[in-house]
Coordinates of C-alpha atoms and ligand atoms in Angstrom, one line a residue:
X20 CA 21.0 2.6 -26.4
X21 CA 22.5 4.8 -27.9
X22 CA 25.8 5.2 -28.3
X23 CA 28.5 6.3 -25.6
X24 CA 27.9 4.7 -22.8
X25 CA 30.0 1.8 -20.9
X26 CA 26.6 -1.1 -20.3
X27 CA 26.8 -2.4 -17.1
X28 CA 28.8 -5.4 -16.2
X29 CA 26.0 -8.4 -16.1
X30 CA 28.4 -10.9 -13.8
X31 CA 28.8 -8.1 -11.3
X32 CA 25.3 -6.5 -11.3
X33 CA 23.8 -10.6 -10.5
X34 CA 26.7 -10.5 -7.6
X35 CA 25.6 -7.4 -6.2
X36 CA 22.1 -8.2 -6.5
X37 CA 22.3 -11.5 -4.3
X38 CA 24.3 -9.9 -1.8
X39 CA 21.4 -6.7 -1.9
X40 CA 18.8 -9.1 -1.3
X41 CA 20.4 -10.8 1.4
X42 CA 20.9 -7.9 3.1
X43 CA 17.6 -6.1 2.7
X44 CA 16.4 -10.0 3.8
X45 CA 18.2 -9.4 7.4
X46 CA 17.5 -5.4 7.7
X47 CA 13.8 -6.3 7.1
X48 CA 13.6 -9.3 9.4
X49 CA 15.4 -6.8 12.3
X50 CA 12.5 -4.6 11.6
X51 CA 9.3 -6.0 10.8
X52 CA 7.2 -3.1 11.2
X53 CA 8.3 0.1 10.6
X54 CA 6.1 3.3 12.3
X55 CA 4.4 6.1 10.2
X56 CA 7.0 8.3 11.6
X57 CA 9.9 5.9 9.6
X58 CA 8.0 5.6 6.8
X59 CA 7.6 9.7 6.4
X60 CA 11.3 9.7 6.4
X61 CA 12.2 7.3 4.4
X62 CA 9.4 9.2 1.8
X63 CA 11.3 12.3 2.6
X64 CA 14.1 11.2 2.0
X65 CA 13.3 9.2 -2.0
X66 CA 12.0 12.8 -2.5
X67 CA 15.1 15.0 -1.5
X68 CA 17.1 12.3 -3.8
X69 CA 14.8 13.2 -6.2
X70 CA 14.9 17.3 -6.1
X71 CA 18.9 17.0 -5.7
X72 CA 19.2 14.9 -9.0
X73 CA 16.7 16.2 -11.3
X74 CA 18.3 18.0 -13.7
X75 CA 21.1 15.4 -14.0
X76 CA 17.9 12.5 -14.1
X77 CA 16.6 14.7 -17.1
X78 CA 19.7 15.0 -18.4
X79 CA 20.7 11.3 -18.3
X80 CA 16.9 10.3 -19.8
X81 CA 17.6 12.6 -22.9
X82 CA 20.6 11.0 -23.1
X83 CA 19.5 7.4 -23.4
X84 CA 16.5 8.6 -25.5
X85 CA 19.0 10.5 -28.1
X86 CA 16.5 13.4 -26.9
X87 CA 13.7 13.8 -24.6
X88 CA 11.9 17.1 -24.0
X89 CA 13.2 18.4 -20.8
X90 CA 9.6 19.9 -20.1
X91 CA 7.9 16.6 -20.6
X92 CA 10.3 15.0 -18.4
X93 CA 9.2 17.3 -15.5
X94 CA 5.7 17.3 -16.6
X95 CA 5.4 13.6 -16.7
X96 CA 8.2 11.7 -14.4
X97 CA 8.7 14.1 -11.6
X98 CA 5.6 16.0 -11.1
X99 CA 3.5 12.6 -10.8
X100 CA 6.3 11.3 -8.9
X101 CA 6.0 14.0 -6.1
X102 CA 2.8 14.2 -6.2
X103 CA 2.9 10.4 -5.4
X104 CA 5.1 10.8 -2.8
X105 CA 3.1 13.8 -0.9
X106 CA -0.3 11.8 -1.1
X107 CA 1.4 8.8 0.8
X108 CA 3.6 10.8 2.7
X109 CA 0.1 12.6 3.9
X110 CA -2.0 9.2 4.2
X111 CA 0.1 6.6 5.2
X112 CA -1.1 7.2 9.1
X113 CA -4.3 6.8 7.9
X114 CA -3.8 3.8 5.9
X115 CA -1.5 1.6 8.6
X116 CA -5.0 1.8 11.2
X117 CA -6.5 -1.4 11.2
X118 CA -9.8 -1.4 9.7
X119 CA -12.9 -2.7 11.8
X120 CA -15.2 -5.0 9.9
X121 CA -18.7 -6.3 10.6
X122 CA -19.1 -9.8 12.4
X123 CA -22.2 -11.6 12.1
X124 CA -24.8 -12.3 14.5
X125 CA -23.8 -15.9 15.6
X126 CA -20.3 -15.2 16.5
X127 CA -21.1 -11.5 18.2
X128 CA -19.7 -9.8 20.2
X129 CA -16.4 -10.2 18.9
X130 CA -14.7 -8.3 16.4
X131 CA -13.0 -8.3 13.5
X132 CA -11.0 -6.0 12.0
X133 CA -8.3 -6.0 8.8
X134 CA -5.0 -5.6 9.8
X135 CA -2.1 -4.0 7.4
X136 CA 2.0 -5.4 7.3
X137 CA 4.7 -4.7 5.9
X138 CA 5.4 -8.0 3.5
X139 CA 9.5 -7.8 3.5
X140 CA 11.0 -7.6 0.3
X141 CA 9.6 -5.9 -2.7
X142 CA 11.3 -6.5 -6.5
X143 CA 10.2 -3.8 -9.4
X144 CA 11.1 -4.4 -13.0
X145 CA 11.1 -0.9 -14.7
X146 CA 10.6 0.0 -19.0
X147 CA 12.4 2.3 -20.8
X148 CA 9.5 4.5 -21.5
X149 CA 9.7 6.3 -18.5
X150 CA 12.3 5.2 -16.5
X151 CA 12.1 7.8 -13.4
X152 CA 8.3 7.3 -12.8
X153 CA 8.0 3.8 -13.4
X154 CA 11.2 3.5 -10.7
X155 CA 9.4 5.7 -8.6
X156 CA 5.5 5.3 -8.6
X157 CA 6.4 1.4 -7.7
X158 CA 8.6 2.3 -4.9
X159 CA 6.9 5.0 -3.1
X160 CA 4.3 2.3 -3.0
X161 CA 6.4 -0.6 -1.3
X162 CA 8.4 2.4 1.3
X163 CA 4.5 3.2 2.5
X164 CA 3.4 0.2 3.2
X165 CA 7.1 -0.5 5.3
X166 CA 8.6 -2.8 3.1
X167 CA 12.3 -2.7 1.5
X168 CA 12.7 -2.7 -2.0
X169 CA 15.4 -3.4 -5.1
X170 CA 14.9 -1.9 -8.5
X171 CA 15.6 -2.9 -11.6
X172 CA 16.3 -0.5 -14.0
X173 CA 16.1 -1.4 -18.2
X174 CA 18.7 -1.8 -20.3
X175 CA 17.6 0.9 -22.6
X176 CA 18.3 3.4 -19.9
X177 CA 21.5 2.7 -18.4
X178 CA 22.5 6.6 -17.8
X179 CA 19.1 7.4 -16.0
X180 CA 20.0 3.8 -14.2
X181 CA 23.2 4.6 -13.0
X182 CA 22.2 8.2 -12.0
X183 CA 19.3 7.1 -10.2
X184 CA 21.2 4.9 -8.1
X185 CA 24.2 7.2 -7.2
X186 CA 21.1 10.1 -6.3
X187 CA 19.3 6.7 -3.8
X188 CA 23.2 5.8 -3.0
X189 CA 23.2 9.4 -1.4
X190 CA 19.7 9.1 1.0
X191 CA 19.1 5.7 1.7
X192 CA 21.5 2.7 2.7
X193 CA 21.5 0.4 0.5
X194 CA 19.4 -2.3 3.3
X195 CA 16.6 -0.2 2.6
X196 CA 16.2 0.9 -1.4
X197 CA 18.8 -0.1 -4.1
X198 CA 19.1 0.1 -8.0
X199 CA 20.3 -2.7 -10.2
X200 CA 21.1 -2.2 -14.2
X201 CA 22.5 -4.6 -16.4
X202 CA 20.7 -6.4 -19.2
X203 CA 18.2 -8.8 -20.1
X204 CA 19.4 -11.8 -18.5
X205 CA 20.5 -9.9 -15.2
X206 CA 16.1 -8.7 -15.4
X207 CA 15.5 -12.7 -15.8
X208 CA 17.6 -13.6 -13.2
X209 CA 16.2 -10.8 -10.4
X210 CA 12.4 -12.0 -11.6
X211 CA 13.7 -16.0 -10.1
X212 CA 14.3 -14.4 -6.5
X213 CA 11.8 -15.1 -3.9
X214 CA 10.4 -11.5 -3.6
X215 CA 8.5 -11.4 -0.9
X216 CA 6.2 -9.1 -4.1
X217 CA 7.1 -8.5 -7.7
X218 CA 5.9 -5.4 -9.6
X219 CA 6.7 -5.8 -12.9
X220 CA 5.8 -3.0 -15.8
X221 CA 6.7 -3.8 -19.1
X222 CA 5.1 -5.8 -22.4
X223 CA 2.9 -8.4 -22.2
X224 CA 4.7 -11.0 -23.6
X225 CA 8.0 -10.2 -20.7
X226 CA 5.3 -10.1 -18.3
X227 CA 4.1 -14.1 -18.7
X228 CA 8.0 -14.8 -18.4
X229 CA 7.9 -12.9 -15.1
X230 CA 5.1 -14.4 -14.1
X231 CA 6.6 -18.2 -14.7
X232 CA 9.8 -17.4 -13.3
X233 CA 7.6 -15.7 -10.7
X234 CA 5.5 -19.0 -9.8
X235 CA 8.8 -21.3 -8.5
X236 CA 8.7 -19.2 -5.5
X237 CA 4.7 -18.2 -5.4
X238 CA 6.0 -14.9 -5.6
X239 CA 3.3 -12.5 -5.8
X240 CA 3.3 -10.4 -8.8
X241 CA 1.8 -7.2 -10.3
X242 CA 1.6 -6.9 -13.7
X243 CA 1.6 -3.5 -15.4
X244 CA 1.3 -4.3 -19.3
X245 CA 0.5 -2.7 -22.3
X246 CA -2.0 -3.5 -25.3
X247 CA -4.1 -1.3 -27.8
X248 CA -6.0 1.3 -26.0
X249 CA -9.0 2.6 -28.1
X250 CA -10.9 5.7 -28.6
X251 CA -14.2 6.1 -29.0
X252 CA -15.6 9.6 -30.5
X253 CA -19.4 10.1 -30.7
X254 CA -20.7 11.8 -33.5
X255 CA -22.7 14.2 -30.9
X256 CA -18.8 15.3 -29.5
X257 CA -17.0 18.3 -31.0
X258 CA -14.4 16.5 -33.5
X259 CA -11.5 19.3 -33.5
X260 CA -11.5 19.2 -29.6
X261 CA -11.4 15.8 -29.9
X262 CA -8.6 15.7 -32.0
X263 CA -6.2 18.0 -30.0
X264 CA -6.9 16.0 -26.9
X265 CA -6.4 12.7 -28.6
X266 CA -3.4 14.6 -30.8
X267 CA -2.0 15.7 -27.1
X268 CA -2.1 12.0 -25.5
X269 CA -0.6 10.5 -28.3
X270 CA 2.6 13.1 -28.8
X271 CA 3.6 13.1 -25.3
X272 CA 6.7 11.1 -25.4
X273 CA 5.9 10.5 -28.9
X274 CA 3.6 8.0 -28.3
X275 CA 5.6 5.9 -26.0
X276 CA 3.7 5.9 -23.2
X277 CA 1.5 3.1 -22.1
X278 CA -2.0 4.7 -22.0
X279 CA -1.1 6.7 -25.4
X280 CA -4.3 6.5 -27.7
X281 CA -3.4 3.7 -30.0
X282 CA -6.4 3.8 -32.5
X283 CA -9.3 6.0 -33.3
X284 CA -12.8 4.8 -33.7
X285 CA -14.0 7.5 -35.7
X286 CA -17.8 8.4 -36.9
X287 CA -17.7 7.8 -40.5
X288 CA -17.2 11.1 -42.8
X289 CA -15.8 13.2 -40.0
X290 CA -12.2 12.0 -41.3
X291 CA -11.4 15.7 -42.6
X292 CA -12.3 17.5 -40.0
X293 CA -9.9 15.2 -37.5
X294 CA -7.0 16.0 -39.9
X295 CA -7.8 19.0 -40.2
X296 CA -7.9 19.7 -36.5
X297 CA -5.2 17.5 -35.9
X298 CA -2.5 19.2 -38.4
X299 CA -3.1 22.4 -36.3
X300 CA -2.5 21.5 -33.2
X301 CA 0.8 19.8 -34.4
X302 CA 2.2 22.7 -36.2
X303 CA 0.8 24.9 -33.0
X304 CA 2.6 22.8 -30.6
X305 CA 5.8 21.8 -32.7
X306 CA 6.3 24.9 -34.9
X307 CA 9.2 23.0 -36.4
X308 CA 8.9 19.3 -35.6
X309 CA 12.1 18.2 -36.4
X310 CA 13.8 20.7 -34.2
X311 CA 11.5 21.1 -31.8
X312 CA 13.2 20.8 -28.0
X313 CA 9.1 19.6 -27.2
X314 CA 8.5 16.5 -29.4
X315 CA 10.6 13.7 -28.0
X316 CA 12.4 11.3 -30.4
X317 CA 12.2 7.5 -30.3
X318 CA 14.3 5.6 -27.9
X319 CA 16.5 3.7 -30.3
X320 CA 17.2 2.9 -34.1
X321 CA 15.4 -0.2 -33.9
X322 CA 12.2 0.7 -33.0
X323 CA 12.7 3.6 -35.3
X324 CA 13.0 1.0 -38.0
X325 CA 10.0 -0.9 -36.1
X326 CA 7.9 2.2 -36.1
X327 CA 8.3 3.1 -40.1
X328 CA 7.9 -0.5 -40.5
X329 CA 4.4 -0.3 -39.9
X330 CA 3.9 2.4 -41.6
X331 CA 5.5 0.9 -45.1
X332 CA 3.2 -2.3 -44.3
X333 CA 0.1 -0.5 -44.2
X334 CA 0.7 1.5 -47.1
X335 CA 1.7 -1.8 -49.1
X336 CA -2.1 -2.8 -47.9
X337 CA -3.5 0.3 -49.4
X338 CA -3.3 2.4 -46.5
X339 CA -3.5 6.3 -46.6
X340 CA -1.0 7.9 -44.5
X341 CA -1.0 11.4 -43.3
X342 CA 2.3 12.8 -41.4
X343 CA 1.6 15.8 -39.7
X344 CA 4.9 16.9 -40.3
X345 CA 8.4 16.4 -41.2
X346 CA 11.1 14.5 -39.5
X347 CA 14.7 13.4 -41.3
X348 CA 15.1 9.6 -39.4
X349 CA 18.8 10.7 -38.7
X350 CA 17.1 13.0 -35.9
X351 CA 16.0 9.7 -34.2
X352 CA 12.5 11.2 -34.5
X353 CA 8.9 10.4 -36.2
X354 CA 6.4 12.5 -37.2
X355 CA 3.0 12.1 -36.0
X356 CA 0.9 10.0 -38.7
X357 CA -2.2 9.1 -39.3
X358 CA -3.3 6.2 -40.8
X359 CA -6.9 5.8 -42.8
X360 CA -8.2 2.8 -44.7
X361 CA -7.0 0.5 -41.6
X362 CA -7.8 -3.4 -42.5
X363 CA -6.7 -6.2 -40.2
X364 CA -4.2 -7.3 -42.2
X365 CA -1.7 -4.6 -41.2
X366 CA 0.7 -5.1 -38.7
X367 CA -0.1 -1.9 -36.9
X368 CA -3.6 -3.5 -36.0
X369 CA -1.9 -6.0 -34.3
X370 CA 1.2 -5.1 -32.2
X371 CA 0.9 -2.0 -29.6
X372 CA 2.0 0.6 -31.7
X373 CA 3.9 2.6 -28.8
X374 CA 5.1 5.2 -31.5
X375 CA 3.4 8.9 -32.8
X376 CA 1.2 6.7 -35.2
X377 CA -2.1 7.0 -35.2
X378 CA -4.5 4.7 -37.6
X379 CA -8.5 5.8 -37.6
X380 CA -11.0 3.8 -37.9
X381 CA -14.5 4.6 -39.3
X382 CA -17.6 3.7 -37.8
X383 CA -21.1 4.2 -38.7
X384 CA -22.3 3.9 -34.1
X385 CA -20.9 3.5 -30.7
X386 CA -22.3 0.3 -30.6
X387 CA -19.9 -0.7 -33.5
X388 CA -17.1 0.6 -32.0
X389 CA -18.4 -1.2 -28.7
X390 CA -18.3 -4.8 -30.8
X391 CA -14.7 -3.8 -32.5
X392 CA -13.1 -3.6 -29.0
X393 CA -15.3 -6.2 -27.3
X394 CA -13.8 -8.5 -29.7
X395 CA -10.3 -7.7 -29.1
X396 CA -7.7 -8.3 -25.8
X397 CA -8.7 -6.5 -23.0
X398 CA -7.0 -3.1 -23.1
X399 CA -5.4 -0.8 -20.5
X400 CA -6.7 2.2 -21.2
X401 CA -10.2 3.0 -22.9
X402 CA -11.3 7.0 -23.8
X403 CA -14.9 7.9 -25.1
X404 CA -15.9 11.6 -26.0
X405 CA -19.4 12.4 -25.4
X406 CA -21.2 14.7 -23.4
X407 CA -24.2 12.4 -22.6
X408 CA -24.2 10.7 -19.2
X409 CA -26.6 8.2 -20.1
X410 CA -24.5 7.2 -23.0
X411 CA -21.1 7.2 -21.3
X412 CA -22.2 5.3 -18.6
X413 CA -23.3 2.8 -21.1
X414 CA -19.6 2.2 -22.8
X415 CA -17.9 2.0 -19.3
X416 CA -19.9 -0.7 -18.3
X417 CA -20.4 -2.5 -21.8
X418 CA -16.4 -2.5 -22.1
X419 CA -13.4 -3.6 -20.0
X420 CA -9.8 -1.9 -19.8
X421 CA -7.7 -1.0 -17.1
X422 CA -9.0 2.4 -16.9
X423 CA -10.7 5.2 -18.5
X424 CA -10.4 8.6 -19.0
X425 CA -13.9 10.7 -20.4
X426 CA -13.4 14.2 -22.9
X427 CA -9.6 13.2 -22.1
X428 CA -7.3 11.1 -22.6
X429 CA -3.8 9.5 -20.4
X430 CA -3.9 11.8 -17.6
X431 CA -6.4 9.4 -15.8
X432 CA -2.7 7.8 -14.6
X433 CA -1.9 11.2 -13.0
X434 CA -4.5 10.8 -10.4
X435 CA -3.7 9.8 -6.7
X436 CA -6.5 8.9 -5.5
X437 CA -7.5 6.2 -8.1
X438 CA -6.3 2.6 -8.7
X439 CA -3.8 2.1 -11.5
X440 CA -3.7 -1.3 -13.0
X441 CA -4.5 -3.6 -16.4
X442 CA -6.9 -6.3 -16.8
X443 CA -6.4 -9.5 -18.7
X444 CA -3.8 -9.6 -20.9
X445 CA -3.2 -5.5 -19.5
X446 CA -2.0 -7.0 -16.6
X447 CA -3.1 -7.5 -13.2
X448 CA -3.4 -5.7 -9.6
X449 CA -3.3 -2.2 -8.7
X450 CA -1.3 0.3 -7.6
X451 CA -0.6 4.2 -6.8
X452 CA -1.4 5.5 -3.6
X453 CA -4.4 3.9 -1.5
X454 CA -4.3 0.5 -4.2
X455 CA -0.6 0.2 -4.1
X456 CA 0.0 0.4 -0.1
X457 CA -2.9 -2.6 -0.2
X458 CA -1.0 -4.2 -2.9
X459 CA 2.1 -4.2 -0.8
X460 CA 1.3 -4.8 2.7
X461 CA -0.7 -8.4 4.1
X462 CA -3.7 -6.8 4.5
X463 CA -3.8 -9.9 7.7
X464 CA -8.2 -10.5 8.7
X465 CA -8.4 -11.0 12.5
X466 CA -11.1 -12.4 14.5
X467 CA -11.2 -11.5 18.1
X468 CA -13.1 -13.6 20.5
X469 CA -14.8 -12.2 23.8
X470 CA -14.7 -13.2 27.0
X471 CA -18.3 -14.3 27.0
X472 CA -19.5 -16.0 24.1
X473 CA -22.2 -18.3 22.1
X474 CA -19.6 -20.8 20.7
X475 CA -19.7 -23.6 23.2
X476 CA -23.0 -24.0 22.4
X477 CA -21.7 -24.9 19.2
X478 CA -19.5 -27.7 20.2
X479 CA -19.8 -31.4 20.9
X480 CA -21.4 -33.9 21.9
X481 CA -24.2 -32.9 19.5
X482 CA -27.7 -33.0 20.6
X483 CA -31.0 -30.9 20.5
X484 CA -29.2 -28.4 21.4
X485 CA -27.8 -27.8 18.4
X486 CA -30.4 -29.3 16.1
X487 CA -32.5 -26.3 17.6
X488 CA -29.7 -23.7 17.3
X489 CA -29.2 -25.1 13.3
X490 CA -33.0 -24.5 12.8
X491 CA -32.5 -20.7 13.0
X492 CA -28.1 -21.2 11.3
X493 CA -29.9 -22.8 8.2
X494 CA -33.0 -20.5 7.5
Ligands
NAD530 P1 9.7 -4.9 -21.9 O1 8.9 -5.8 -21.4 O2 10.6 -5.4 -23.0 O3 10.9 -4.8 -20.5 C1 10.3 -4.3 -19.5 C2 11.6 -4.6 -18.1 O4 11.9 -6.2 -18.4 C3 13.0 -4.2 -18.6 O5 13.6 -3.9 -17.7 C4 14.0 -5.3 -19.4 O6 14.9 -5.7 -18.9 C5 13.0 -6.3 -18.3 N1 13.4 -7.7 -19.1 C6 13.2 -8.1 -20.5 N2 12.5 -9.5 -20.2 C7 12.7 -10.0 -19.2 C8 12.6 -11.5 -18.5 N3 12.9 -12.2 -19.3 N4 12.6 -11.4 -17.5 C9 12.7 -10.5 -16.2 N5 12.6 -9.2 -17.3 C10 13.2 -8.6 -18.3 O7 9.3 -3.6 -22.1 P2 9.5 -2.3 -22.3 O8 10.1 -2.2 -23.8 O9 11.0 -1.5 -21.9 O10 8.7 -1.1 -22.6 C11 7.4 -1.3 -23.2 C12 6.4 -2.1 -22.8 O11 6.1 -1.9 -21.6 C13 4.8 -1.3 -23.7 O12 4.4 -2.6 -23.7 C14 4.1 -0.7 -22.5 O13 3.1 -0.5 -22.4 C15 4.3 -1.5 -21.3 N6 4.1 -0.2 -20.2 C16 3.1 -0.5 -19.3 C17 3.3 0.5 -18.3 C18 1.9 0.2 -17.3 O14 2.3 1.4 -16.7 N7 1.0 -0.3 -17.4 C19 3.8 1.3 -18.5 C20 4.8 1.6 -19.4 C21 5.1 0.5 -20.0

């Protein structure tokens, strides 16, 4: 947290949480199946709250960060939030409809359907890197599915948390939607509540703790975690274009993006072309990096020191470090930096980088890149640059990742009709659009028997009739 904001009172927030949880529970019990019109109205109010407080929220995010590009906040937080809300408002009626399913011949003429039903009260834990989007996205899914929700904001973004609390309180009763702030101890308590669903976005290590806490109540969890998302470039792909697109994904929010390219597996011999193109792109986007309002700061001193520590550690292990600009550490910013001659002993190849540092590993083939990726924990995203459809298909089927983008980075997260979620240590479960609706609904399988049916033929006393039948059934 940047200085100059009185922290929230943890005891008071815990007290509010207890009261709000009880209130939302009883409000839900009084209206267990909100109509499509009610859900659209809630989504509409969410949009109004964001529109009305957009400027204040952008200011709060920037103050929490020390500096966050205003345009990045609008492009990467507000635009996808509005798009997600609009998409859900358009489709909620269709998603709520029971879905017909097949019936095996033995049970005809009965019918089967899946009936979606709200779960109840949903908990949402938010990280600091996109504090608005990662609160509003899960909230959109929760409201579309007919739930009520309480959001716990990160202790690193107290101004955004407070501004969002006030904005939502203006458009929602707190028994529909509420925001809790405060420190880690509030978040820890939050995870122990018996939510009907808990969606956590954050690091893999804290995700483990959240799942442990949720296990006591058997609370179902969606864990949106992090990891090291690789980029693979095929030798035939124009390296300068790849470099530009990779750097763009890395420079957004100064690399503090869960799906930011973490490292690149580059065809050996293309290093200098990559450096030149990366340098040009950064110079073009941010002519004066340190002063550029378009380049965001690192969230706080601790993280700036962590990132600087990665570079010092890499240098001490013999890396070649290529900064793509200059930033005075006092500005809170770190220049985009490429790192070559990388080895596994370096900390930047062990932890998720979560900042504007990009290690480049030279490889001799795509197969070598795939072996490297598959020998490591399954990442949240994978990026592949190639125009050959057969090779693209092969990379996609031979690797696991939460999501993937071909010839681009990061943008797949903004597609309303794609599921978003990790795999293995990068997370479990999905949300966004239809997948968010499904995650936050109980999808009840319903079998409806017909007046006339063959089931009595299968009842005791068992004799020749069932034996004749079983001959067919067990074939
Ligand atoms: P974090 O795990 O430190 O904190 C996330 C949230 O969890 C915060 O609100 C924090 O208060 C809370 N928290 C901390 N300890 C807790 C505990 N014991 N029990 C319950 N809650 C607790 O993560 P961060 O530093 O805020 O965010 C960065 C991480 O989040 C990175 O690893 C990044 O990749 C990941 N991330 C993932 C996604 C995604 O959608 N998959 C999106 C953004 C960030």
